[in-house]
GROMACS .gro file of C-alpha atoms in nm:
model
  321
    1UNK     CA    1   3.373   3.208   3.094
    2UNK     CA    2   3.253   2.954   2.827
    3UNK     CA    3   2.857   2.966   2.782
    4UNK     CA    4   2.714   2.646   2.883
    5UNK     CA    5   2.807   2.327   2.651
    6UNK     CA    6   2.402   2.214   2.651
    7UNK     CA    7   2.364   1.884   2.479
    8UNK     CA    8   2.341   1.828   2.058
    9UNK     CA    9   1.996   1.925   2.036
   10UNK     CA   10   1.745   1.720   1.777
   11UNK     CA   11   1.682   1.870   1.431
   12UNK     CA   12   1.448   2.149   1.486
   13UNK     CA   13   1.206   1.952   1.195
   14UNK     CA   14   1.205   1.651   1.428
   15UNK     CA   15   1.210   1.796   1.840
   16UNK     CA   16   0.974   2.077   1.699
   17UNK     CA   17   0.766   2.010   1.395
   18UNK     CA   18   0.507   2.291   1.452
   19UNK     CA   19   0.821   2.520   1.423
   20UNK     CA   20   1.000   2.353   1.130
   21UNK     CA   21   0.923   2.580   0.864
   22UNK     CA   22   0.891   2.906   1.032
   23UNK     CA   23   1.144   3.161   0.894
   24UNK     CA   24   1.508   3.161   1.077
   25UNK     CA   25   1.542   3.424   1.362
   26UNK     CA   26   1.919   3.497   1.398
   27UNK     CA   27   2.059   3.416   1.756
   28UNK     CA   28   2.255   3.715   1.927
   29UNK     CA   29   2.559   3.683   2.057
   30UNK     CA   30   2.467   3.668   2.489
   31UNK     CA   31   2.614   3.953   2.660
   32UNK     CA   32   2.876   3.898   2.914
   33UNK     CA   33   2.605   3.870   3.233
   34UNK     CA   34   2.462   3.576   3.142
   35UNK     CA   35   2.724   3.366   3.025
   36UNK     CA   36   2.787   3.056   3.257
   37UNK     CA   37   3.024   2.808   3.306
   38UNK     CA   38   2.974   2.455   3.138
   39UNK     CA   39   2.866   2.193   3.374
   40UNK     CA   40   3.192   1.959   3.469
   41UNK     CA   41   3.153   1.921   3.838
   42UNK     CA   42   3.147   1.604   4.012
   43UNK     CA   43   2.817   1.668   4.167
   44UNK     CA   44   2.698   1.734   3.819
   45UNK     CA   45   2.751   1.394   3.682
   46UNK     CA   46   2.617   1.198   4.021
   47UNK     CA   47   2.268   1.393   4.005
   48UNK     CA   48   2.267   1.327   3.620
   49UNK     CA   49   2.361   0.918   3.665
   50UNK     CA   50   2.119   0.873   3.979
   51UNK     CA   51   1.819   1.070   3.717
   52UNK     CA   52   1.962   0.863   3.396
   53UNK     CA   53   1.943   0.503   3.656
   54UNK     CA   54   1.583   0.619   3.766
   55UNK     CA   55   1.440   0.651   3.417
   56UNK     CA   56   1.355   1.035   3.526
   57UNK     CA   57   1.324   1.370   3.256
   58UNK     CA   58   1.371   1.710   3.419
   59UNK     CA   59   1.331   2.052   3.244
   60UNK     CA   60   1.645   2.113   3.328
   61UNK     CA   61   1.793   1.911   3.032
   62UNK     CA   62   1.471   1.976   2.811
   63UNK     CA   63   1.405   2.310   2.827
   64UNK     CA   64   1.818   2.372   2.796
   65UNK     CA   65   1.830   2.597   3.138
   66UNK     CA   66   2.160   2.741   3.183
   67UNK     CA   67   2.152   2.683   3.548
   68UNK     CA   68   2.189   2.288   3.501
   69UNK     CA   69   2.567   2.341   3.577
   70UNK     CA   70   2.521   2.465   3.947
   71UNK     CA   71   2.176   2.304   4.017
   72UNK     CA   72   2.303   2.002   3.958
   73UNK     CA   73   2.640   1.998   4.108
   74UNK     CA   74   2.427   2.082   4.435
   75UNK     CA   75   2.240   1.761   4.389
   76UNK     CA   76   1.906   1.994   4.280
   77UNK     CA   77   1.671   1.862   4.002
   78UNK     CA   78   1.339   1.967   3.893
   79UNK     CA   79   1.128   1.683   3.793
   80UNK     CA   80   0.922   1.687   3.443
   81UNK     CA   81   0.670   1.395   3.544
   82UNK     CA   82   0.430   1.295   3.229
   83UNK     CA   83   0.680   1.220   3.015
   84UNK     CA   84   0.915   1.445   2.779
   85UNK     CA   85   0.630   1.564   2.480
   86UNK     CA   86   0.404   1.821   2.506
   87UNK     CA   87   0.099   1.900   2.341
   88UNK     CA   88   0.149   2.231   2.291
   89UNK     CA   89   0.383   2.456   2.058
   90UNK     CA   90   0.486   2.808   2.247
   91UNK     CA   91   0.699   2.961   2.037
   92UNK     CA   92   0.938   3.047   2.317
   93UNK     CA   93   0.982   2.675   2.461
   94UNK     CA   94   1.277   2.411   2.386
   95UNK     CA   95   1.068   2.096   2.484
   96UNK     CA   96   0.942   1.869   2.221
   97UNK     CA   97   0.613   1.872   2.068
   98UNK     CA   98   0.360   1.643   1.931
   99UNK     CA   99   0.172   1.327   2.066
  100UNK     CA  100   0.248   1.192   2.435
  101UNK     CA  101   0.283   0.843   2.556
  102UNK     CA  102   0.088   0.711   2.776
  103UNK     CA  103   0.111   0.804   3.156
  104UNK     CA  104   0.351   0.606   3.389
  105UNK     CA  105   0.196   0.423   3.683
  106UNK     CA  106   0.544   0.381   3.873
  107UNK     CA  107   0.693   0.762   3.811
  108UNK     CA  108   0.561   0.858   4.095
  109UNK     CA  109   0.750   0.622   4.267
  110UNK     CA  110   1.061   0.694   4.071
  111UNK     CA  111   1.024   1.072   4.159
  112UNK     CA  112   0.999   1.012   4.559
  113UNK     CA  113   1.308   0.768   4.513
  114UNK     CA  114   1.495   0.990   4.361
  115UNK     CA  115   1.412   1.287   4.642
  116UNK     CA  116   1.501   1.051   4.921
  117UNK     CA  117   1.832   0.929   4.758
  118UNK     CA  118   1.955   1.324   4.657
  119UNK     CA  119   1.821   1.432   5.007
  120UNK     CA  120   1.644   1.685   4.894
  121UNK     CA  121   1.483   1.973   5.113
  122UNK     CA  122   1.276   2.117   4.890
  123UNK     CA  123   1.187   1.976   4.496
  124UNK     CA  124   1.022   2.164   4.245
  125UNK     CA  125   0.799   1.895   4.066
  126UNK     CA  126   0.692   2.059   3.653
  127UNK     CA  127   0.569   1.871   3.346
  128UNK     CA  128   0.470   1.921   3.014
  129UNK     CA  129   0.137   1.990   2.885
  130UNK     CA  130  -0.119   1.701   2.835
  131UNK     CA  131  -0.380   1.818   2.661
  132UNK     CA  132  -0.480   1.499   2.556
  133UNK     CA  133  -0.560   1.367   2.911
  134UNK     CA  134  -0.927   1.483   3.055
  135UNK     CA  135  -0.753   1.601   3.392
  136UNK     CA  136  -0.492   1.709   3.225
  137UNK     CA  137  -0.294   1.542   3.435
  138UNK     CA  138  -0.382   1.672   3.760
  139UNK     CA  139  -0.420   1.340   3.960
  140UNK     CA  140  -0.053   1.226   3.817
  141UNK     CA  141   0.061   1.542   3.999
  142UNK     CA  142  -0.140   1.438   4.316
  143UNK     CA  143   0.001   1.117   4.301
  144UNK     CA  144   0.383   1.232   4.265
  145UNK     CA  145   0.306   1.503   4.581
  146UNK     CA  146   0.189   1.195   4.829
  147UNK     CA  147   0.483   0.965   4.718
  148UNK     CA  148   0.734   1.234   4.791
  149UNK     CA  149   0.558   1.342   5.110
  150UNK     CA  150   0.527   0.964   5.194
  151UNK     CA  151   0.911   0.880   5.173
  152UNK     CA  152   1.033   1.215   5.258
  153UNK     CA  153   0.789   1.372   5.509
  154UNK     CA  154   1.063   1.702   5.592
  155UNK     CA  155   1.104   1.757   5.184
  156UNK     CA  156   0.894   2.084   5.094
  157UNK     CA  157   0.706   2.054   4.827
  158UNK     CA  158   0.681   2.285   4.491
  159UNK     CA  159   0.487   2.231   4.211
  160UNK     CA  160   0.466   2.432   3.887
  161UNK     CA  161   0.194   2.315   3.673
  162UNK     CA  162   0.022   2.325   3.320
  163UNK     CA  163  -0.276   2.580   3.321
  164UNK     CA  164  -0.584   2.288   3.284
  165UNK     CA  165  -0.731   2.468   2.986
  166UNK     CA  166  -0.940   2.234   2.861
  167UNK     CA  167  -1.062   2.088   3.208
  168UNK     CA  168  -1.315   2.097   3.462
  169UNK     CA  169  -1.239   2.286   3.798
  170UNK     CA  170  -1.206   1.937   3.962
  171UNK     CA  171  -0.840   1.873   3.807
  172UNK     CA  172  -0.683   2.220   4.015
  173UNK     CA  173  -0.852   2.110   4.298
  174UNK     CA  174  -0.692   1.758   4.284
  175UNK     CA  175  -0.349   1.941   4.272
  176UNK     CA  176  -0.436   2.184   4.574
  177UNK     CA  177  -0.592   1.855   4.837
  178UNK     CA  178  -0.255   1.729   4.789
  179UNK     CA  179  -0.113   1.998   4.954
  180UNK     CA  180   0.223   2.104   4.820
  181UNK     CA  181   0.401   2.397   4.961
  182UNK     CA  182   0.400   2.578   4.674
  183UNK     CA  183   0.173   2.640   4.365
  184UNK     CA  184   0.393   2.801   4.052
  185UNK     CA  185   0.222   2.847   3.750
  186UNK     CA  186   0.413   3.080   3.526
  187UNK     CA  187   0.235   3.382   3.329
  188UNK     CA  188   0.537   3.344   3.129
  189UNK     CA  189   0.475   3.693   2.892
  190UNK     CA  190   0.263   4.040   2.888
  191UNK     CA  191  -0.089   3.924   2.769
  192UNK     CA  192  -0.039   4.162   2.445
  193UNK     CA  193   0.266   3.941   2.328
  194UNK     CA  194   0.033   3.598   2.395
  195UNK     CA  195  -0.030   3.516   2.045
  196UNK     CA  196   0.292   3.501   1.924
  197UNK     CA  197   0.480   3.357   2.222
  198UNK     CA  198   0.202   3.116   2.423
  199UNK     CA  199  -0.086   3.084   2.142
  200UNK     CA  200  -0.195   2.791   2.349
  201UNK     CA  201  -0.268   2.925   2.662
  202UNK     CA  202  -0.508   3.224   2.804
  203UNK     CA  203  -0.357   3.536   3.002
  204UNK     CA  204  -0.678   3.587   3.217
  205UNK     CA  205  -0.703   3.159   3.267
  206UNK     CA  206  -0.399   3.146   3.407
  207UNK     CA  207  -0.416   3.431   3.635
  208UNK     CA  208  -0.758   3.315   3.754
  209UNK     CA  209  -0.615   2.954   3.816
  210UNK     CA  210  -0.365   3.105   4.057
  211UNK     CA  211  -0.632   3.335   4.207
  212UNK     CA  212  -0.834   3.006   4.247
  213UNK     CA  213  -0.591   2.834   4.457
  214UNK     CA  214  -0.610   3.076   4.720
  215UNK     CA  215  -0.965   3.053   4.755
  216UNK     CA  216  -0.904   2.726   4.837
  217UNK     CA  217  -0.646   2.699   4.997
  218UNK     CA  218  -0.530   3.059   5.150
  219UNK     CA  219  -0.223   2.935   5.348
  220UNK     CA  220  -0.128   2.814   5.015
  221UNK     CA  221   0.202   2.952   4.885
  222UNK     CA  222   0.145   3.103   4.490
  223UNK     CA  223   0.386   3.175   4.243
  224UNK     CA  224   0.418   3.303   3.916
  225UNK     CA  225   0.717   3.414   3.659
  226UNK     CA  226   0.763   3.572   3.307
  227UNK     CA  227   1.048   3.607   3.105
  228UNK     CA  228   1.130   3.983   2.940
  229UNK     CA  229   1.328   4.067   2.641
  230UNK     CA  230   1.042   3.929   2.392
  231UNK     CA  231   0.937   4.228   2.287
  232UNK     CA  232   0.717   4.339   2.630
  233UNK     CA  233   0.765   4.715   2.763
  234UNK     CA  234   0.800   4.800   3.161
  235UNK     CA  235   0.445   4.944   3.141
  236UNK     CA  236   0.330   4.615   3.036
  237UNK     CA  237   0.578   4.432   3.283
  238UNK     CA  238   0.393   4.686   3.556
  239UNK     CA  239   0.079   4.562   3.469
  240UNK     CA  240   0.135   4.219   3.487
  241UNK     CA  241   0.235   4.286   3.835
  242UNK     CA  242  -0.036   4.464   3.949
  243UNK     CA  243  -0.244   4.151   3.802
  244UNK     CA  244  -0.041   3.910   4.061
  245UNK     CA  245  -0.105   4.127   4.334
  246UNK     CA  246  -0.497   4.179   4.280
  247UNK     CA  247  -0.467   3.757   4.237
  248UNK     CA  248  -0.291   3.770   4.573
  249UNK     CA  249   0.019   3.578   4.470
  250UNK     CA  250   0.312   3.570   4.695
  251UNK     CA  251   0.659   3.524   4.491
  252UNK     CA  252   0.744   3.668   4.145
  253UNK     CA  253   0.990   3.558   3.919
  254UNK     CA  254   1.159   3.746   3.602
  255UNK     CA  255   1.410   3.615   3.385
  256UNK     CA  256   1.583   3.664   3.059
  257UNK     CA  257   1.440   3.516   2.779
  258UNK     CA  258   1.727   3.271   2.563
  259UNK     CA  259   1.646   3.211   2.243
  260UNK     CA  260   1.634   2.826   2.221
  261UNK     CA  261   1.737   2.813   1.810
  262UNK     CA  262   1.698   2.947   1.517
  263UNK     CA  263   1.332   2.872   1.514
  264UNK     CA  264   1.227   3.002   1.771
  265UNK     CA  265   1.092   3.323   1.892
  266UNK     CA  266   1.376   3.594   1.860
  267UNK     CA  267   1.523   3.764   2.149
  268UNK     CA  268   1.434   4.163   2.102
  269UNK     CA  269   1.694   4.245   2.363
  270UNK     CA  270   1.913   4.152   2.628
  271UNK     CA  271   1.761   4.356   2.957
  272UNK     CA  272   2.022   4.472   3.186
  273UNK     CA  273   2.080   4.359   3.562
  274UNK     CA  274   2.002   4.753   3.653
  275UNK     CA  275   1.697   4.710   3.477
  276UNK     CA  276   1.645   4.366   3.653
  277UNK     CA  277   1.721   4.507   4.012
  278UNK     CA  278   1.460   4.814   3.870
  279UNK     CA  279   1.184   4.494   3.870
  280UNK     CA  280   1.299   4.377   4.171
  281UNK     CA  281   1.237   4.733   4.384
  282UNK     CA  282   0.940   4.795   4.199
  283UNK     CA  283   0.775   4.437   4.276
  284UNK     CA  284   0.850   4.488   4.642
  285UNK     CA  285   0.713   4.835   4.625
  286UNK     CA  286   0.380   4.643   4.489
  287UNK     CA  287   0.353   4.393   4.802
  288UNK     CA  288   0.530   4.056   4.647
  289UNK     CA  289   0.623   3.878   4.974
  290UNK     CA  290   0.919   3.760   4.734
  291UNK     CA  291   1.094   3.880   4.442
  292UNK     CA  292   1.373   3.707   4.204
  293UNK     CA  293   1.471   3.908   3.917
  294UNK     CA  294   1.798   3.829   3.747
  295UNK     CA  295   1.884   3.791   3.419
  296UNK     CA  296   1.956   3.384   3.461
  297UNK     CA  297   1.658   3.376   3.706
  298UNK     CA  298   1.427   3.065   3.645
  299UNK     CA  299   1.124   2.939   3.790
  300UNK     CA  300   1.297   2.664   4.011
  301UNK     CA  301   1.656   2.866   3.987
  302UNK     CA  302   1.709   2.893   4.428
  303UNK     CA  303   1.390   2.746   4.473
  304UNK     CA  304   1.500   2.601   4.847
  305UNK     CA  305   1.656   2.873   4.953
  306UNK     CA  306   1.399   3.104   4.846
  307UNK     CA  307   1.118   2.928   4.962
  308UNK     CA  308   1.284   2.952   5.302
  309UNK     CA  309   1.313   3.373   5.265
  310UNK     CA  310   0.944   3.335   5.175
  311UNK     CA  311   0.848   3.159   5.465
  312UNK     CA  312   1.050   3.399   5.656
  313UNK     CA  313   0.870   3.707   5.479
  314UNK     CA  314   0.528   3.580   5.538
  315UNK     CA  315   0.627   3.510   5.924
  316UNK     CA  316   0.752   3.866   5.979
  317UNK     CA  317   0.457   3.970   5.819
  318UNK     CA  318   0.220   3.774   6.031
  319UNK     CA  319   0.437   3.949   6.316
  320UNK     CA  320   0.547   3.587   6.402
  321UNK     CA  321   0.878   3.514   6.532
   0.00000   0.00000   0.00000
């Protein structure tokens, strides 16, 4: 099978000018496990007019995800609100960096059209990091959740946010009143490999952000993912585990990383699926109420279907029927 035909990316000096003149890291050649096939479907095109017609970005086509074939040919987006720039440069990340527009009143809008139209059951609703706005976004988020809940009152609701570094505890709690079904925010790496791969951000921030949300909001589904084959061990992978649980968080995700370009930070290896099924037993083992751990797992890769397993899981639990 051909790997996935993504679209001609922008010169890394112009999508990526924190990364311009960092040294090449040669690309190796994908193994056959997580080669895909390159999105032709009929379905595919219809989800990416009605987006294209609706003026809406999704990480799907900005972070280069190499589920966009399937996803999409199911009618299954996930919706980058905030615009397309970020203000931050992780070293692991395809989306573009440098200086944001300004925020769009009517996305929100846009976004809950666009659920009601694909009939979505469940969205995943992401964005890019806005540093530059005091909330850091947080009531944009609030806004998109009631317009989706508004004209589609069965759609579950995911979110998977930015880790409000800069801001006050008021912007999380914005996010959490608006009640979505589920809070993602992603760990993304071991915390020994954050320099180099998420400079930006703070290991113990953004497990206390997820922590936070149960406090207050307990009935509040959390997520979390991280990507291996940067360079982490499985005693750091453990660890970071162990750090979910004690923050109570429900629903772990680990993926291959995919090296994005040349300038980018280099894959170390390509983990195997027994290794990946290895996670998966030992996550379960540690209490995760649900567990996704594939090499072409992403954070809204299944998200319907899974958040349905993870309803399930917490029911059975609860000793519900």
């Amino acid at each position: 099978m051909p790997d996935t035909q993504d679209p001609a990316p922008k010169a890394p000096s112009l999508r990526h000018p924190e990364k311009a003149h960092r040294p090449d890291n040669a690309q190796p050649k994908k193994p056959g496990w997580i080669k895909v096939k390159a999105p032709t479907s009929q379905g595919y095109k219809e989800t990416r007019d009605l987006l294209k017609s609706n003026k809406l970005v999704t990480v799907c086509e900005e972070a280069g995800c190499p589920n966009v074939g399937e996803c999409w040919s199911h009618g299954h987006a996930t919706m980058m609100i905030m615009g397309e720039t970020c203000t931050r440069g992780c070293s692991f990340c395809n989306v573009a960096t440098g200086k944001p527009d300004a925020l769009d009143a009517f996305e929100p809008g846009r976004v809950a059209h666009a659920v009601a139209t694909l009939g979505l059951k469940h969205v995943v609703i992401t964005s890019v990091d806005r540093d530059d706005l005091e909330d850091g976004g947080a009531e944009h988020f609030a806004q998109t959740i009631r317009a989706v809940r508004h004209r589609s009152p069965e759609t579950t609701i995911e979110v998977l946010t930015p880790d409000f570094l800069k801001c006050g505890p008021q912007a999380l709690e914005k996010v959490v009143e608006a009640r979505p079904d589920v809070f993602n925010h992603n760990l993304e790496t071991v915390p020994g490999l954050y320099p180099t791969v998420r400079p930006g951000a703070r290991y113990f921030h953004s497990l206390r952000l997820l922590q936070r949300v149960k406090e207050l909001d307990p009935s509040m589904f959390t997520k979390s993912g991280i990507m291996v084959g940067l360079g982490e061990d499985r005693q750091g992978v453990s660890q970071v585990m162990d750090d979910m649980r004690a923050a109570d968080i429900d629903f772990l995700t680990i993926g291959q990383y995919l090296q994005p370009t040349p300038k980018h930070h280099a894959v170390a290896r390509f983990v195997t699926p027994e290794e990946f099924a290895d996670y998966e037993k030992s996550a379960y083992g540690k209490g995760f109420l649900m567990v996704s751990a594939t090499p072409l797992t992403r954070s809204s890769y299944h998200a319907g279907e899974d958040f349905a397993k993870l309803r399930a899981a917490r029911n059975a639990k609860l000793g519900r029927e």
